[in-house]
């Protein structure tokens, strides 16, 4: 099978101690040579400073780092200033998103009057100003606000046409979900590279709650698999590792080579999976 390319996603810690810990986690994972790491942007732009601090700390530590950025609650001028700030700090990667309403994921999204309305507008805005590599989102089970597959894929096409370099997907539980989405996207003539997002959340109950909010189906057999072990944290971690590993193997069998791991700022599960994917068997056993 072809070699894999990995990227890791983190969220911005709130405290200075959290920032230091995160840097350690990122440095541990850097041994697996990720193409890049990324740091999310809090809902409503609430983590602008912590995101900037985490992004620049990782970049200064030698990791190619992407800053997530959303359109929420900010004018174009404010967003442009943030982009420039990143550019001047040496950051050349952005994950460009629309974001959700500051009132919550369930509340109706309203574009800021003088802001970028959708992710495709943000991509165009960034590309018109700076030479920056841009990742965007994609949804193998459709974004909850996309009424039809045509709407979903038209949106992805708009983002590709605006200059996006790749899309990273929402997490999902079955390889077929991603592979059939990819088929639809390619059939529509969209050639943008699409990287599956792999969730490493061992708190399965919490993950089910989040999935319900963001339109991700939890298949019955997956639920049954995790329901057997909800009380034991170590067993849940082991099952999460095994599940994600299996999902990645199924995707690799379908020809996928790039994977974006949602790390939840922990190195344990991400390192185990990365080691098994990137290191020769012997080294993998010893490590
Ligand atoms: P868009 O691509 O703009 O699309 C959102 C919806 O609007 C879609 O249903 C689309 O069909 C519709 N739409 C697009 N253009 C138009 C138009 N012109 N007219 C009408 N409808 C339109 N959120 C955060 O707050 N911070 C993060 O750091 C973050 N990181 C993420 C990373 C990844 C990989 C993913 C998959 C999601 C991330 N999110 C993040 C969540 C994301 O912000 C939400 O899912 C949000 O609801 C949509 O953002 P988007 O960029 O996908 O939106």
Coordinates of C-alpha atoms and ligand atoms in Angstrom, one line a residue:
X1 CA 0.0 0.0 0.0
X2 CA 1.1 3.6 -0.6
X3 CA 2.8 5.6 2.2
X4 CA 0.5 7.8 4.3
X5 CA 0.6 11.5 4.8
X6 CA -0.7 12.7 8.2
X7 CA -1.8 16.0 9.6
X8 CA -3.0 16.7 13.2
X9 CA -5.6 19.1 14.5
X10 CA -5.5 20.7 18.0
X11 CA -7.7 23.3 19.8
X12 CA -6.2 26.4 21.5
X13 CA -5.7 25.9 25.2
X14 CA -6.9 28.7 27.5
X15 CA -4.0 28.8 30.0
X16 CA -0.2 29.3 29.6
X17 CA 0.3 25.8 31.1
X18 CA -2.1 24.4 28.5
X19 CA -0.1 26.1 25.8
X20 CA 3.1 24.5 27.0
X21 CA 1.5 21.1 27.3
X22 CA 0.1 21.4 23.8
X23 CA 3.5 22.3 22.4
X24 CA 4.9 19.1 24.0
X25 CA 2.1 17.0 22.4
X26 CA 2.7 18.6 19.0
X27 CA 6.5 18.0 19.4
X28 CA 5.8 14.3 20.3
X29 CA 3.7 13.9 17.2
X30 CA 6.2 15.7 15.0
X31 CA 8.3 12.5 14.8
X32 CA 5.7 11.1 12.4
X33 CA 6.5 13.9 9.9
X34 CA 3.1 15.5 9.5
X35 CA 2.5 17.5 6.4
X36 CA 1.1 20.2 8.8
X37 CA -0.6 20.7 12.1
X38 CA -3.6 23.0 12.6
X39 CA -5.2 24.9 15.5
X40 CA -8.9 25.6 15.6
X41 CA -10.6 28.9 16.1
X42 CA -13.2 29.2 18.8
X43 CA -16.9 29.7 18.0
X44 CA -17.6 33.3 17.3
X45 CA -13.9 34.2 17.1
X46 CA -13.6 33.8 20.8
X47 CA -10.1 32.3 20.8
X48 CA -8.4 34.7 18.4
X49 CA -5.4 35.3 20.8
X50 CA -5.0 31.7 22.1
X51 CA -5.2 30.4 18.5
X52 CA -2.6 32.9 17.4
X53 CA -0.3 32.0 20.3
X54 CA -0.6 28.3 19.7
X55 CA -0.1 28.6 16.0
X56 CA 3.0 30.8 16.3
X57 CA 4.5 28.6 19.1
X58 CA 4.2 25.5 16.9
X59 CA 5.5 27.3 13.9
X60 CA 8.5 28.6 15.9
X61 CA 9.1 25.0 17.0
X62 CA 9.5 24.1 13.3
X63 CA 6.1 22.6 12.5
X64 CA 4.3 23.7 9.4
X65 CA 1.2 25.1 11.1
X66 CA -2.2 26.1 9.8
X67 CA -4.4 28.6 11.6
X68 CA -8.2 28.0 11.4
X69 CA -10.2 31.2 10.8
X70 CA -13.9 31.8 10.6
X71 CA -16.1 34.6 9.1
X72 CA -18.2 34.9 12.3
X73 CA -18.8 38.3 13.9
X74 CA -16.0 40.1 12.2
X75 CA -15.8 42.6 9.4
X76 CA -13.7 42.0 6.3
X77 CA -11.2 44.5 7.5
X78 CA -10.8 42.7 10.8
X79 CA -10.4 39.3 9.1
X80 CA -7.9 40.8 6.6
X81 CA -5.9 42.2 9.5
X82 CA -5.8 38.8 11.2
X83 CA -4.6 37.2 7.9
X84 CA -1.9 39.9 7.6
X85 CA -0.8 39.3 11.2
X86 CA -0.4 35.5 10.5
X87 CA 1.4 36.3 7.2
X88 CA 3.9 38.6 9.0
X89 CA 4.4 35.9 11.7
X90 CA 5.5 33.5 8.9
X91 CA 2.3 31.5 8.8
X92 CA 1.5 30.2 5.3
X93 CA -1.5 28.0 5.9
X94 CA -5.0 28.8 6.8
X95 CA -8.1 26.5 7.3
X96 CA -10.8 28.9 6.0
X97 CA -14.3 28.3 7.5
X98 CA -17.6 30.1 7.7
X99 CA -18.2 29.1 11.4
X100 CA -21.5 28.9 13.3
X101 CA -23.7 31.5 14.9
X102 CA -22.3 32.9 18.2
X103 CA -25.6 31.8 19.7
X104 CA -24.7 28.1 19.2
X105 CA -24.5 25.5 16.5
X106 CA -28.3 25.1 16.5
X107 CA -29.0 28.9 16.0
X108 CA -29.5 30.3 12.5
X109 CA -26.3 31.7 10.9
X110 CA -26.4 35.3 9.8
X111 CA -23.5 36.8 7.9
X112 CA -22.0 39.9 9.5
X113 CA -23.2 42.8 7.3
X114 CA -19.7 44.0 6.3
X115 CA -18.0 40.6 6.7
X116 CA -17.3 37.6 4.5
X117 CA -20.6 35.7 4.3
X118 CA -19.4 32.2 3.5
X119 CA -16.2 30.2 3.5
X120 CA -15.9 30.5 -0.3
X121 CA -15.9 34.4 0.1
X122 CA -13.2 34.0 2.8
X123 CA -11.1 31.8 0.6
X124 CA -11.3 34.4 -2.3
X125 CA -10.5 37.2 0.2
X126 CA -7.4 35.5 1.5
X127 CA -6.1 34.4 -1.9
X128 CA -6.6 38.0 -3.3
X129 CA -4.3 39.3 -0.5
X130 CA -1.7 36.7 0.2
X131 CA 0.0 33.6 -1.1
X132 CA -1.3 31.2 1.5
X133 CA -2.2 27.5 1.3
X134 CA -5.9 27.1 2.1
X135 CA -7.8 24.1 3.4
X136 CA -11.6 24.2 3.6
X137 CA -14.2 21.9 5.1
X138 CA -16.2 19.2 3.4
X139 CA -19.1 17.1 4.7
X140 CA -19.4 13.4 3.6
X141 CA -22.9 13.3 5.1
X142 CA -23.8 16.9 4.0
X143 CA -23.6 20.1 6.0
X144 CA -26.8 20.3 8.1
X145 CA -27.8 23.5 6.2
X146 CA -27.3 22.0 2.7
X147 CA -30.7 20.9 1.6
X148 CA -29.5 18.7 -1.2
X149 CA -26.3 17.0 -2.4
X150 CA -26.2 19.5 -5.3
X151 CA -26.1 22.4 -2.8
X152 CA -23.4 20.7 -0.9
X153 CA -21.2 19.9 -3.9
X154 CA -21.8 23.3 -5.5
X155 CA -20.5 24.9 -2.3
X156 CA -17.4 22.7 -2.4
X157 CA -16.9 23.6 -6.0
X158 CA -17.2 27.4 -5.2
X159 CA -14.5 26.9 -2.5
X160 CA -12.3 25.1 -5.0
X161 CA -12.9 27.7 -7.7
X162 CA -12.0 30.5 -5.1
X163 CA -8.6 28.9 -4.7
X164 CA -8.8 26.3 -1.9
X165 CA -5.9 23.9 -2.0
X166 CA -7.6 20.9 -0.3
X167 CA -10.7 20.1 1.8
X168 CA -10.6 18.3 5.1
X169 CA -13.8 16.5 6.0
X170 CA -16.0 16.3 9.0
X171 CA -15.5 13.0 10.9
X172 CA -17.6 10.0 10.0
X173 CA -17.8 6.4 11.1
X174 CA -17.7 4.2 8.0
X175 CA -15.2 4.2 5.1
X176 CA -18.1 3.9 2.6
X177 CA -19.5 7.2 3.8
X178 CA -16.3 9.0 2.7
X179 CA -15.7 6.9 -0.4
X180 CA -19.2 7.4 -1.8
X181 CA -18.9 11.1 -1.1
X182 CA -15.7 11.2 -2.9
X183 CA -17.3 9.5 -5.9
X184 CA -20.1 12.1 -6.0
X185 CA -17.6 15.0 -5.8
X186 CA -15.4 13.6 -8.6
X187 CA -18.5 12.8 -10.7
X188 CA -19.4 16.5 -10.4
X189 CA -16.0 17.4 -11.9
X190 CA -14.5 18.7 -8.6
X191 CA -10.8 17.6 -8.5
X192 CA -9.9 19.3 -5.2
X193 CA -7.9 16.9 -2.9
X194 CA -10.2 15.7 -0.1
X195 CA -8.6 14.5 3.1
X196 CA -10.7 12.5 5.6
X197 CA -10.9 13.8 9.1
X198 CA -10.5 11.0 11.6
X199 CA -12.0 11.5 15.1
X200 CA -10.0 10.2 18.1
X201 CA -12.4 11.1 20.8
X202 CA -12.5 8.3 23.4
X203 CA -15.6 9.8 25.2
X204 CA -18.1 8.0 23.0
X205 CA -21.1 9.3 24.7
X206 CA -19.9 12.9 24.3
X207 CA -19.1 12.1 20.7
X208 CA -22.6 10.8 20.1
X209 CA -24.1 14.1 21.5
X210 CA -21.8 16.2 19.2
X211 CA -22.6 14.0 16.2
X212 CA -26.3 14.6 16.6
X213 CA -25.6 18.4 16.5
X214 CA -23.5 18.3 13.5
X215 CA -25.3 15.9 11.3
X216 CA -23.0 12.9 11.7
X217 CA -24.8 9.5 11.8
X218 CA -23.6 7.0 14.4
X219 CA -24.2 3.6 12.9
X220 CA -25.9 1.0 15.1
X221 CA -23.0 -1.5 15.0
X222 CA -20.5 1.2 16.1
X223 CA -22.8 2.3 18.9
X224 CA -23.1 -1.4 20.0
X225 CA -19.3 -1.8 19.9
X226 CA -18.7 1.1 22.2
X227 CA -21.8 0.6 24.4
X228 CA -20.2 -2.6 25.8
X229 CA -17.4 -0.6 27.4
X230 CA -18.7 2.8 28.4
X231 CA -17.5 2.6 32.1
X232 CA -13.8 1.9 31.6
X233 CA -11.6 4.8 30.3
X234 CA -8.6 2.7 29.3
X235 CA -10.8 0.2 27.4
X236 CA -12.5 3.1 25.6
X237 CA -9.2 4.5 24.6
X238 CA -8.1 1.1 23.3
X239 CA -11.3 0.6 21.4
X240 CA -11.1 4.1 19.9
X241 CA -7.5 3.4 18.7
X242 CA -8.6 0.1 17.2
X243 CA -11.7 1.6 15.6
X244 CA -9.8 4.5 14.1
X245 CA -7.1 2.2 12.9
X246 CA -9.7 -0.1 11.2
X247 CA -11.4 2.9 9.6
X248 CA -8.0 4.1 8.2
X249 CA -7.2 0.7 6.9
X250 CA -10.6 0.5 5.1
X251 CA -9.9 3.9 3.6
X252 CA -6.4 2.9 2.5
X253 CA -7.9 -0.1 0.8
X254 CA -10.1 2.4 -1.1
X255 CA -7.0 4.3 -2.2
X256 CA -6.8 7.1 0.4
X257 CA -3.3 8.1 1.4
X258 CA -3.8 11.4 3.4
X259 CA -5.4 11.5 6.9
X260 CA -6.2 14.5 9.2
X261 CA -6.4 13.3 12.8
X262 CA -8.6 15.1 15.3
X263 CA -6.3 14.7 18.3
X264 CA -8.2 16.5 21.1
X265 CA -4.8 17.8 22.2
X266 CA -3.7 14.3 23.4
X267 CA -0.7 12.5 21.9
X268 CA -1.6 8.9 23.1
X269 CA -4.1 7.6 20.5
X270 CA -2.7 9.8 17.7
X271 CA 0.8 8.5 18.3
X272 CA -0.2 4.8 18.4
X273 CA -2.1 5.1 15.2
X274 CA 0.7 7.2 13.5
X275 CA 3.4 4.8 14.6
X276 CA 1.5 1.8 13.2
X277 CA 1.0 3.7 9.9
X278 CA 4.4 5.3 9.4
X279 CA 7.1 3.1 11.0
X280 CA 8.5 -0.2 9.8
X281 CA 6.9 -3.1 11.7
X282 CA 10.1 -3.9 13.8
X283 CA 10.5 -0.3 15.0
X284 CA 6.8 -0.1 15.6
X285 CA 7.0 -3.1 17.9
X286 CA 9.9 -1.7 19.9
X287 CA 8.6 1.8 20.3
Ligands
LIG1 P1 -19.5 26.9 4.3 O1 -18.6 26.1 3.4 O2 -19.5 28.4 4.0 O3 -21.0 26.3 4.2 C1 -21.9 26.4 5.2 C2 -23.3 26.1 4.7 O4 -23.7 27.3 4.0 C3 -23.4 24.9 3.8 O5 -24.7 24.3 4.0 C4 -23.4 25.5 2.4 O6 -24.1 24.7 1.4 C5 -24.2 26.9 2.7 N1 -23.7 27.9 1.7 C6 -22.5 28.2 1.3 N2 -22.5 29.3 0.5 C7 -23.8 29.7 0.4 C8 -24.4 30.8 -0.3 N3 -23.8 31.6 -1.0 N4 -25.8 30.9 -0.1 C9 -26.5 30.0 0.7 N5 -25.9 29.0 1.3 C10 -24.6 28.8 1.2 N6 -15.7 25.8 13.3 C11 -15.2 26.8 14.1 O7 -15.9 27.7 14.7 N7 -13.8 26.9 14.3 C12 -13.0 26.0 13.7 O8 -11.8 26.0 13.8 C13 -13.6 24.9 12.9 N8 -12.8 24.0 12.2 C14 -13.4 23.1 11.4 C15 -12.5 22.3 10.7 C16 -13.1 21.3 9.8 C17 -12.2 20.4 9.0 C18 -14.5 21.2 9.7 C19 -15.1 20.1 8.8 C20 -15.3 22.1 10.4 C21 -14.8 23.0 11.2 N9 -15.6 24.0 11.9 C22 -15.0 24.9 12.7 C23 -17.0 23.9 11.8 C24 -17.6 24.8 10.8 O9 -17.4 26.2 11.1 C25 -19.1 24.6 10.7 O10 -19.4 23.3 10.3 C26 -20.0 25.6 10.0 O11 -21.4 25.3 10.3 C27 -19.8 25.7 8.5 O12 -18.6 26.2 8.1 P2 -18.1 25.9 6.6 O13 -16.8 26.5 6.5 O14 -18.2 24.5 6.4 O15 -19.2 26.7 5.8

